[in-house]
Structures are given as structure tokens and as C-alpha cells.
Amino acid sequence: MGDVFSNLLTGFQNALTLTNIGFGFLGVFIGTLVGVIPGIGPINAIALLIPLSFGLDPVTGLILLTGVYYGSMYGGSTTSILVRTPGEVASIVTTLDGYEMARQGRAGPALSTAAIGSFIAGTLALVGLMFLAPVIAKAAYYFGSAEYFLLIILAMSMISSLSTGSALKGYISVFIGLAVATVGIDPQSGINRFTFGITNLLDGIDFILFSIALFAIPEALSNIGKKKLETKMQIQKIKGSLWMNREDWKRSIGPYGRGSVLGFLIGALPGIGPSLASFMSYAMEKKISKHPEKFGKGAIEGVSGPEAANNAGVGGALVPLFTLGIPGSATTALLLYVFMMYGLQPGPGMFETNSTLIWAIIASMYVGNVILLLLNLPLVGLFASLLKIPLVPLFVGVLAFSVLGVYSINFNSFDLILLFIFGLVGYGMQYFNIPLAPAVMALVLGGLMEENFRRTMNISNGNIFVFFERPVSIALIIVIVLVVIVPGILSIMKKRRQKNASAEEGINIS
Amino acid sequence: MNRKASLLWSVLAVITLLLSACNGGNSPSSSNDNGEYNAKKQAVELVAPADPGSGWDTTARAIAQTLEKEKLINFPLQVLNEPGATGAVSLSQLVTQHKGDDLKLSITSTPILSNYYYGNSEYSYKDVTMIARLITEYYVIVVPTDSPFQTLDDLLQAINDDPANIALGAAGDDRLPFALIVHESGGDAKKVKFIDYPNGGGDIANALLNGDLDAGISGVSEFRGQIEAGNFRALAVTSKERLKGSVSEIPTVIEQGIDVEFGNWRAIMGPPGMSETAIKYWEDIIKTTLESETFQQFAENNQWDITYLVGDEFQEYLKQSDSDIKTGLEITGQIE
Amino acid sequence: MHKDFLGGLLSLIAAVIYTIIAFQIPDSNFATDVIQPNVFPILIGIAWVIVSFLLAIKGFLLYQMTRKENVAEHKARNQAPSTEGTGENEKQDPVKVTVILAIFLAYLLLFFPLGYVLSTILFIAGLTIYLERRKWKRNLIYAIVFPLIIYFVFNDLLSVYLPTGPFF
């Protein structure tokens, strides 16, 4: 343990120079600005700025790029909260309560809790990375495709928590998302599905395109398509302080802690972790809350928890990278590429073989994390005041930004047409009060679910009992039963009892 | 914003607009006025037909950066990402919209061959100007260290005895070299239980470690770390001769009596109808680029094998590679 | 008509088309594949058909119920568009929405031919002036400044090249 501290100390000594901190600020600043543009998430932001980091000294370059990374992650949450446009998978759930808070005039506290939650979770995750990495990495050995599949089923069963209205409409939304997920070439079989001979559809429907089309376009349309235009966004005056009040803090502390732990653990599962972390945290917070009915209507817990989980997931994703040499997500793969530029040799046991560099990376990530907080808390006011822009320019600007974001995914005109088509779908769904978030989440999970199920079946030659053969999969099945089936039966029983009771009490109602 | 400021902004905007109108208007053209390439010093575009951070993108950016750092060209060069369908989207644009354009280059590799056979692309390597091969990556077949299989032969024997018993992980076309090996050793490649991992080496490594897979095949760089750390045992590499460095212990497939050599090459190509001047120019520049210290450093960091090849030899090589891929697709039952 | 009925019906049509196509997906290229590539799409399609059908039925029954309950309001209901829902959508102006969509589609189609700057100027100017004619001065300045700043940031700072049109 003493080792860890002395290593970290050296890491910080290397990281904390005036130049480095300067570049850290620059990185976070650019990252935040770029991250605000939908479509340019952390992956593109880093890729775009890699050339800028050439010619810098390794630690400085690392600090710049990790700053960009953190900044762009946070930028994505900002647009989720302000204009309901998530920049990446992790901030889908932030749109639910974050945007609702903004409409109630509480954009400031929403942005603050996102920044503070990210910071706390980032800190905890890096501590976890330092001390728990080897243990958690070993645990990952127990997760095969069967366990992945069950975990995704667990997540799917929680999708309903994303919507508030009718269950039937929630299911329709889920199936729309699942249907969209099946478009494209099916890698396992090599068969093209729903591509109609169009080359551009072979890769499937891009998640970012779909979420911009479903969230940003309908919201902009319904705001500027009203019979009578309001000049300002339909929000109440910004209430009270821009900062979080005592009650906000009280309600956020728990979600910060739970989100950090959950995000870190789930994030450590290569391949599926990073897209699940924030979503699972949202579902959990809603499940354990005493006021689940407040979720989706501006509950601060629905922002604090997922934002913390999201950032802790980043630290978690570094566990398999540093201990097993396995990048767990597209973003971690890109981070690995960046680390390799600075001489990191990928592979298991990087902690031993590349210890100086690893500790420098951890220290620079921490510095990036601190700078994010320092830079963004003062900016909360500025961002929140963006909502004071008159309604027409604001939402016309959102439309223009959406097109720009979709253009920068694949740089082709076909995607723009897709944006229009799915924008219409989204507008229709919104018109018929079909919730949007389940469709987007189902698109993310659908592909993973099918992939892992078919993989499991192929490996076991079609033996369905394979799900009951390993300890972790059995444990997951038990959790699914406890979380899904038992509450379902209980609520049916409750309803029946109420029905009976009301039937006995007053027949004269009808 | 007060009125004065808005006025200032609009004036600024107009000026910017005029400026950008002046230096714009660079319509692409072949520009060998007097036998000199790009005499007008127009910007050249180098396309990476995939996302930022991917293998193709890395290659394109490494070349662009070397050209800039070593001052090998006296005109600007931009890297453009055109992702979609493993290059098929970008290829179609190159062939149909940039015919005879000397100022357009693109990175390409083996999917240009297989996409054509899958029917995902109307065009193949014959429809473009293949300029030079840049680098090659070879495949390695690995098993977990505690696996009973000590040699490639052990593995092939087990697959032959009971193919349903051995799960072999591969990403997409990475199946092909293994299928060729099985086929060449007398087995039936259709029966091999390939499990697909579209995201490649990292996921396969994970599945080997968590017990899902019995064996895996991927590019050497993807598994090198695990091999060095003693987590995986490498059974064979698909290069002609043994590789250098820490993986020099791994025997080749050919050494083990099976005549299969299979490399995943990356090359640079231009649109159809590129001028001789342009081809010659880039052949020379690419040679210097690959030999420069800057690029060598890139190659070492990314574990690439520089295998520069141009002209007739390159065409011959492509023909061979094309026929290998076709055979691989046939014996796995993916095409008739 | 009740909104749920129409929504369910539209969803049902999409689901049926999807399911029909799903049944036509060919088998895997690989003999060793256990689960065929059409299995998930078919299951998804059928489930989607069922829930859409249920929603349409529910909408229809609700409509019948409200009609019986309130015959007096019936006529008014049938003439005016439905006034149910969460209060936000009902104030939509169909003409306005159609025009906005048309302008948006034109923008998407002209994005490449005219280049980013020109098409975006036209889009923002056209849409904002259509929506708020009186503030045309502010809207025009916005329409010119916004694309130019974006163009500069993208091309010169980020090296993401936005499409250029015939002029710039």
C-alpha cells in the first residue's frame, strides 16, 4: 500500500506543473465546448485533438487529452439538461429529469449536481482503480457471454422505469428501438437485415443519430410549431440560487455514493459496462426511492446518480485495460491508443511493466477531474443563462446543431435523410404520448442482447441450460426473479386486494 | 449584445465570408500541366474510410503527420473520415465521384476484396488505382495457457474429431486465414465453430480468459501483450517467415507443414483514372515516408510491419490475396 | 377518434410491415449457427404487433366509453382535434409544423449542394423570419453570424471539414 502512495506522489509531482495545469484547463475548456455539439462525443473530441497534443511532453499531452475527455463527457450532459439532446449513451437518462428540472427553472442545480456528482464519482473511481483493480479484474473472469446476456436482460427489465405513463406505450417504444437495432449487417451470420440493398444501412442506425432524431428534433418542433409562440422557453423564472440548496444536497449524497459504486463495478465489465452504468443507476435510484412517482418530473436524484455512475464507469472501464490489457469500450480503445502514443505497452500487468506511466496517467486523470469541477461550476450560470435566449433562435439553433452533429458522425448526405425520417417518427411518438427514452435505450441494449444470446447458444451448441451452470449466472437469475417477477406479483396482488376492497365498499360508484 | 456590437459582428462576418470566398473554389482537377504533380499546390485529401481512432484512421494520420513533420510535400494534405460498411461507402464515392482526380487518396485494406464478394460493394480493387502497399499485419492463433492444445496440430486434430466441441473466436473476415488452414490440412472449414466478435481482439481476449472460447485468431498486435504475459499460448503465425522481436518464438503455419500464408495488408489507393505522374509521385513519396524515422516510430508504437510494395509486384500480390479471400469465403460457405 | 387508437393503428401498420420483412430474412451463411438471423426480428415483430394492437383496442374502447358517457360533447369532439394528452402537444399548429418540416427538409437536401455556410444561412434566416417576421433584423444577423462562427471553429480549429458549395 505504501507503494501505491509513493507511486501516486511521483505521478502527481510529474503532473502538477504550471504548464500542465494550463494545458489541463485548455483541454477541459475545448472538450466542454466541443462536447456541447451533439454528435461530437468524447470519442470524436479526443480523436480531433490528438494532433494538437503532438509535440507536447508526454504528461502534458496526457493531461490535455484527459481534460478533453472529461470536458466532452460533461458537455454531453449539459445539452441533455438544457435542450434534451444527449451526446452519448451515458447521458440519455440525464434528459429525463435534467431537462425537466431545467424547464422548472432549476437548470442551475441540475448542472451543478452533474458536475459535483462527476467529480465525486471520478475521485472514488480512481481510488478504486488504485486499490481494487486486481480483485475486480479477476471477478471479470466469471462473466462470460451467458452472464452478459442475463445482465442485459436485467437491464432490459428496468427500461420501464424510464417512462411514466402507460405501460403499453412504453412497450411500443421498446419494440421500436429493438426493431431499429436489427437494421444492418448481422456479423455472426453475415446476413444483411432490413438494409434494402442500401450500402449506408449496412452498419445499422447510429445511436447518436437516433437519439438526436428522437429527442432534439421533436422537442424543437413542438416548441416552435405551436399556434401561439411564447417568446421565451416555457420555463418558470430561474428559482432561487443557481447552486444546489440544502435539500438538493441531502437528496444527492446517497445517489452520488451508490452511483459511484455501481458505475465502477459495471463499468469494469468489458464490452457492455460503459453503456449500462448510468442507466442502471437511474433504474436503481427510482426503485429504492420513496417517491418513485417524482422521477421523470424533475427529481434531482435522477441526475445525481446517473451522472456519478457515468463518470465512475470511466474509471471502471480502465480496470480491464490496466490489468488485463483489454479495452472495454470504444472510448477506452481510443484512450489506449492515446496511451500507446506515449509509450504504453498494452497487455496484462501494465501496472508493473509501465508503472511510471500508469501512475502519471492516473494522476493526470485526477488533475483533469479537478479542473473540470473548477472550470465548470463557474460556468453553470453561463450555461443556465443560455435558456434565456429567445425561443425561436434557441430551437432553430438546436435544429441547426442537430444537423451539424449528424453530419459529423459519418459525413454523408444519407444520414441527413435518416435524421429527417426518424425525426418524423420521434415527433409522431411524442404526439401520441409514446415515451422516447425506452426506444433509445432499447436500441443500445437490443444489439448487445441478441449478440450475447446467440453467442451463448453457439458456444453451448444450443443448450439452454447453460444459463444455470455457473455461479454468477445463477445469482443473476435470482436477482432477475427478485427484481422483476416478485414486485410484479406483489403489485398485482395489491391491485386485486384494492379492487376487492373497493368493490365491497361501494358498488354504487358506477 | 448592443447594436454597435452586432454591427461589428456582422461586418466581421462579411469580411470572413469574403475571405473564405477568395481562397476557396478549389475544384478538384488533375493538375499535371507540365509533367509536375500538383503544380498549383492545391490541397490533397487522404481518406480514412472509417471512424477516428480506428486502424485505417491511425494509418492515415500517421502518414499525414510524417509528411508534415518531415516536410516531404509542399502542399496541404487533410485527413478525411468517411466511415461506413468497412469502406464500401467511401469506395463507392471514390469510384463514382472522383474519377481522374489526382488530389484524392484513400487508405484501404483486405475488406475491399471481401466486400465485393459479399455483394456489399459493386467495386473491387480493379476499379481503383492501387498505388502502394504500406504495412502488413499477420495473424496469430492462440489458446489459453491452461489449454490441452500444445501445437496447431493438436487444435486441428480436436476440431477434426468433434468440431462442435471447439469454439473459435474471430472478428469477421479474420475467420478466413483459419478456414484456409483447416481446409489445407484436409478438414472441413464449414464445420468449424466460429464465434464472431465484431469489435475484435480485446473482446476475444476477454472471452478466452473467461472460458467462453477454446481458441482465438486475431492480428498479432492484439494478442502480443497476453502472449508476453504468459496468459495465452501462441500456436502459429500466418507469416511466411517468423516475425521479429518478442514473438519470434512462435512457429509459422508453413513450418508446421500447412502451406498457408495470410497477411492483412494496408495500402494507399487513388480513384480510377489517376494520372501516371500522380502515381509515380506518390510511389516515391510513400517510399520516403515509410523509410523516415517519424514513421518508423509510429510503426513501432503500433506494432506494424512495414512492407512497401508497388507496381507489377503489388498487382501480383493483390491477385494472390484476392484469390485467397475468395477461396476462404467459398470454403466457409459464405459464397457459392 | 381517440389519439391512442390512431397511434396504435400507425404503430400496428409499421409493426406488420417489419414482421413481414423479418420472415423473409435468409438463413445464416454458416452451418454452425444455432440461432438464425431471423429469430430475433420475428420475435420482436410479433410482440410489437401485439402491443400495438392492444393499444389500438384500448383507444377504441376509451373512445366508445367517452362517447356513451358524454353524447352531448360528441359532436364538438369529432370536429375539433383531440384535446387530450399532456397539455403540450395539443396547441400544435399543423400548417406551421408542415412548413417547418418543409424548410428543414430543404435544408437537409441543400446541405451538400450549397455547402454548409450558405445552406445554413438560408435555413436559419428562412425559418426564423417565417416564425417571427417582425424581428427580421435580429434573425438575419443571427442567420449570418451563427454559420460563419461554426464554419471557422470546425474548419480551422477542429479540422472537421464542412461541405463547401459552389461559392465557398
PDB file of N, CA and C in Angstrom, chain C residues 56-90:
ATOM      1  N   ALA C  56     -54.396   0.007 -29.811  1.00  0.00           N
ATOM      2  CA  ALA C  56     -55.468   0.452 -30.701  1.00  0.00           C
ATOM      3  C   ALA C  56     -56.823   0.080 -30.107  1.00  0.00           C
ATOM      4  N   ILE C  57     -56.919  -1.168 -29.593  1.00  0.00           N
ATOM      5  CA  ILE C  57     -58.169  -1.626 -28.985  1.00  0.00           C
ATOM      6  C   ILE C  57     -58.532  -0.753 -27.794  1.00  0.00           C
ATOM      7  N   LYS C  58     -57.520  -0.497 -26.959  1.00  0.00           N
ATOM      8  CA  LYS C  58     -57.754   0.301 -25.765  1.00  0.00           C
ATOM      9  C   LYS C  58     -58.267   1.687 -26.162  1.00  0.00           C
ATOM     10  N   GLY C  59     -57.605   2.254 -27.190  1.00  0.00           N
ATOM     11  CA  GLY C  59     -58.013   3.570 -27.659  1.00  0.00           C
ATOM     12  C   GLY C  59     -59.445   3.547 -28.169  1.00  0.00           C
ATOM     13  N   PHE C  60     -59.777   2.479 -28.884  1.00  0.00           N
ATOM     14  CA  PHE C  60     -61.117   2.358 -29.447  1.00  0.00           C
ATOM     15  C   PHE C  60     -62.160   2.260 -28.330  1.00  0.00           C
ATOM     16  N   LEU C  61     -61.859   1.419 -27.311  1.00  0.00           N
ATOM     17  CA  LEU C  61     -62.796   1.250 -26.209  1.00  0.00           C
ATOM     18  C   LEU C  61     -62.968   2.549 -25.437  1.00  0.00           C
ATOM     19  N   LEU C  62     -61.861   3.240 -25.195  1.00  0.00           N
ATOM     20  CA  LEU C  62     -61.932   4.507 -24.468  1.00  0.00           C
ATOM     21  C   LEU C  62     -62.815   5.479 -25.224  1.00  0.00           C
ATOM     22  N   TYR C  63     -62.666   5.452 -26.553  1.00  0.00           N
ATOM     23  CA  TYR C  63     -63.455   6.348 -27.391  1.00  0.00           C
ATOM     24  C   TYR C  63     -64.933   6.027 -27.261  1.00  0.00           C
ATOM     25  N   GLN C  64     -65.221   4.707 -27.320  1.00  0.00           N
ATOM     26  CA  GLN C  64     -66.616   4.279 -27.192  1.00  0.00           C
ATOM     27  C   GLN C  64     -67.194   4.713 -25.853  1.00  0.00           C
ATOM     28  N   MET C  65     -66.377   4.501 -24.796  1.00  0.00           N
ATOM     29  CA  MET C  65     -66.839   4.817 -23.452  1.00  0.00           C
ATOM     30  C   MET C  65     -67.150   6.294 -23.318  1.00  0.00           C
ATOM     31  N   THR C  66     -66.180   7.124 -23.772  1.00  0.00           N
ATOM     32  CA  THR C  66     -66.413   8.564 -23.624  1.00  0.00           C
ATOM     33  C   THR C  66     -67.610   8.997 -24.451  1.00  0.00           C
ATOM     34  N   ARG C  67     -67.808   8.309 -25.584  1.00  0.00           N
ATOM     35  CA  ARG C  67     -68.924   8.697 -26.413  1.00  0.00           C
ATOM     36  C   ARG C  67     -70.252   8.420 -25.692  1.00  0.00           C
ATOM     37  N   LYS C  68     -70.322   7.223 -25.106  1.00  0.00           N
ATOM     38  CA  LYS C  68     -71.540   6.875 -24.387  1.00  0.00           C
ATOM     39  C   LYS C  68     -71.763   7.798 -23.205  1.00  0.00           C
ATOM     40  N   GLU C  69     -70.658   8.065 -22.504  1.00  0.00           N
ATOM     41  CA  GLU C  69     -70.776   8.892 -21.312  1.00  0.00           C
ATOM     42  C   GLU C  69     -71.260  10.289 -21.645  1.00  0.00           C
ATOM     43  N   ASN C  70     -70.795  10.775 -22.743  1.00  0.00           N
ATOM     44  CA  ASN C  70     -70.987  12.183 -22.994  1.00  0.00           C
ATOM     45  C   ASN C  70     -71.427  12.447 -24.431  1.00  0.00           C
ATOM     46  N   VAL C  71     -72.656  12.099 -24.707  1.00  0.00           N
ATOM     47  CA  VAL C  71     -73.158  12.227 -26.067  1.00  0.00           C
ATOM     48  C   VAL C  71     -73.165  13.692 -26.493  1.00  0.00           C
ATOM     49  N   ALA C  72     -73.408  14.531 -25.545  1.00  0.00           N
ATOM     50  CA  ALA C  72     -73.522  15.953 -25.860  1.00  0.00           C
ATOM     51  C   ALA C  72     -72.216  16.499 -26.433  1.00  0.00           C
ATOM     52  N   GLU C  73     -71.145  16.055 -25.825  1.00  0.00           N
ATOM     53  CA  GLU C  73     -69.859  16.597 -26.266  1.00  0.00           C
ATOM     54  C   GLU C  73     -69.382  15.958 -27.555  1.00  0.00           C
ATOM     55  N   HIS C  74     -70.075  14.932 -27.954  1.00  0.00           N
ATOM     56  CA  HIS C  74     -69.616  14.111 -29.046  1.00  0.00           C
ATOM     57  C   HIS C  74     -69.285  14.911 -30.312  1.00  0.00           C
ATOM     58  N   LYS C  75     -70.201  15.750 -30.707  1.00  0.00           N
ATOM     59  CA  LYS C  75     -70.017  16.474 -31.962  1.00  0.00           C
ATOM     60  C   LYS C  75     -68.791  17.374 -31.904  1.00  0.00           C
ATOM     61  N   ALA C  76     -68.712  18.108 -30.826  1.00  0.00           N
ATOM     62  CA  ALA C  76     -67.591  19.028 -30.657  1.00  0.00           C
ATOM     63  C   ALA C  76     -66.276  18.267 -30.742  1.00  0.00           C
ATOM     64  N   ARG C  77     -66.271  17.104 -30.102  1.00  0.00           N
ATOM     65  CA  ARG C  77     -65.069  16.288 -30.063  1.00  0.00           C
ATOM     66  C   ARG C  77     -64.662  15.841 -31.462  1.00  0.00           C
ATOM     67  N   ASN C  78     -65.638  15.448 -32.215  1.00  0.00           N
ATOM     68  CA  ASN C  78     -65.329  14.900 -33.526  1.00  0.00           C
ATOM     69  C   ASN C  78     -64.805  15.962 -34.487  1.00  0.00           C
ATOM     70  N   GLN C  79     -65.285  17.179 -34.301  1.00  0.00           N
ATOM     71  CA  GLN C  79     -64.852  18.224 -35.219  1.00  0.00           C
ATOM     72  C   GLN C  79     -63.460  18.744 -34.869  1.00  0.00           C
ATOM     73  N   ALA C  80     -63.313  19.143 -33.643  1.00  0.00           N
ATOM     74  CA  ALA C  80     -62.002  19.669 -33.244  1.00  0.00           C
ATOM     75  C   ALA C  80     -61.028  18.512 -33.061  1.00  0.00           C
ATOM     76  N   PRO C  81     -59.761  18.750 -33.295  1.00  0.00           N
ATOM     77  CA  PRO C  81     -58.784  17.708 -32.999  1.00  0.00           C
ATOM     78  C   PRO C  81     -58.780  17.392 -31.512  1.00  0.00           C
ATOM     79  N   SER C  82     -58.411  16.195 -31.207  1.00  0.00           N
ATOM     80  CA  SER C  82     -58.466  15.726 -29.830  1.00  0.00           C
ATOM     81  C   SER C  82     -57.744  16.676 -28.889  1.00  0.00           C
ATOM     82  N   THR C  83     -58.340  16.889 -27.752  1.00  0.00           N
ATOM     83  CA  THR C  83     -57.696  17.804 -26.826  1.00  0.00           C
ATOM     84  C   THR C  83     -57.147  17.064 -25.629  1.00  0.00           C
ATOM     85  N   GLU C  84     -56.909  15.788 -25.804  1.00  0.00           N
ATOM     86  CA  GLU C  84     -56.352  15.045 -24.687  1.00  0.00           C
ATOM     87  C   GLU C  84     -54.832  15.086 -24.725  1.00  0.00           C
ATOM     88  N   GLY C  85     -54.203  14.486 -23.739  1.00  0.00           N
ATOM     89  CA  GLY C  85     -52.737  14.446 -23.740  1.00  0.00           C
ATOM     90  C   GLY C  85     -52.194  15.369 -22.677  1.00  0.00           C
ATOM     91  N   THR C  86     -50.895  15.488 -22.633  1.00  0.00           N
ATOM     92  CA  THR C  86     -50.266  16.157 -21.511  1.00  0.00           C
ATOM     93  C   THR C  86     -50.142  17.658 -21.724  1.00  0.00           C
ATOM     94  N   GLY C  87     -51.056  18.213 -22.455  1.00  0.00           N
ATOM     95  CA  GLY C  87     -51.129  19.656 -22.477  1.00  0.00           C
ATOM     96  C   GLY C  87     -50.163  20.356 -23.405  1.00  0.00           C
ATOM     97  N   GLU C  88     -49.140  19.645 -23.874  1.00  0.00           N
ATOM     98  CA  GLU C  88     -48.134  20.375 -24.626  1.00  0.00           C
ATOM     99  C   GLU C  88     -48.345  20.247 -26.119  1.00  0.00           C
ATOM    100  N   ASN C  89     -48.765  19.062 -26.523  1.00  0.00           N
ATOM    101  CA  ASN C  89     -48.850  18.806 -27.942  1.00  0.00           C
ATOM    102  C   ASN C  89     -50.074  19.434 -28.590  1.00  0.00           C
ATOM    103  N   GLU C  90     -51.101  19.647 -27.809  1.00  0.00           N
ATOM    104  CA  GLU C  90     -52.378  19.953 -28.441  1.00  0.00           C
ATOM    105  C   GLU C  90     -52.391  21.319 -29.090  1.00  0.00           C
TER     106      GLU C  90
END
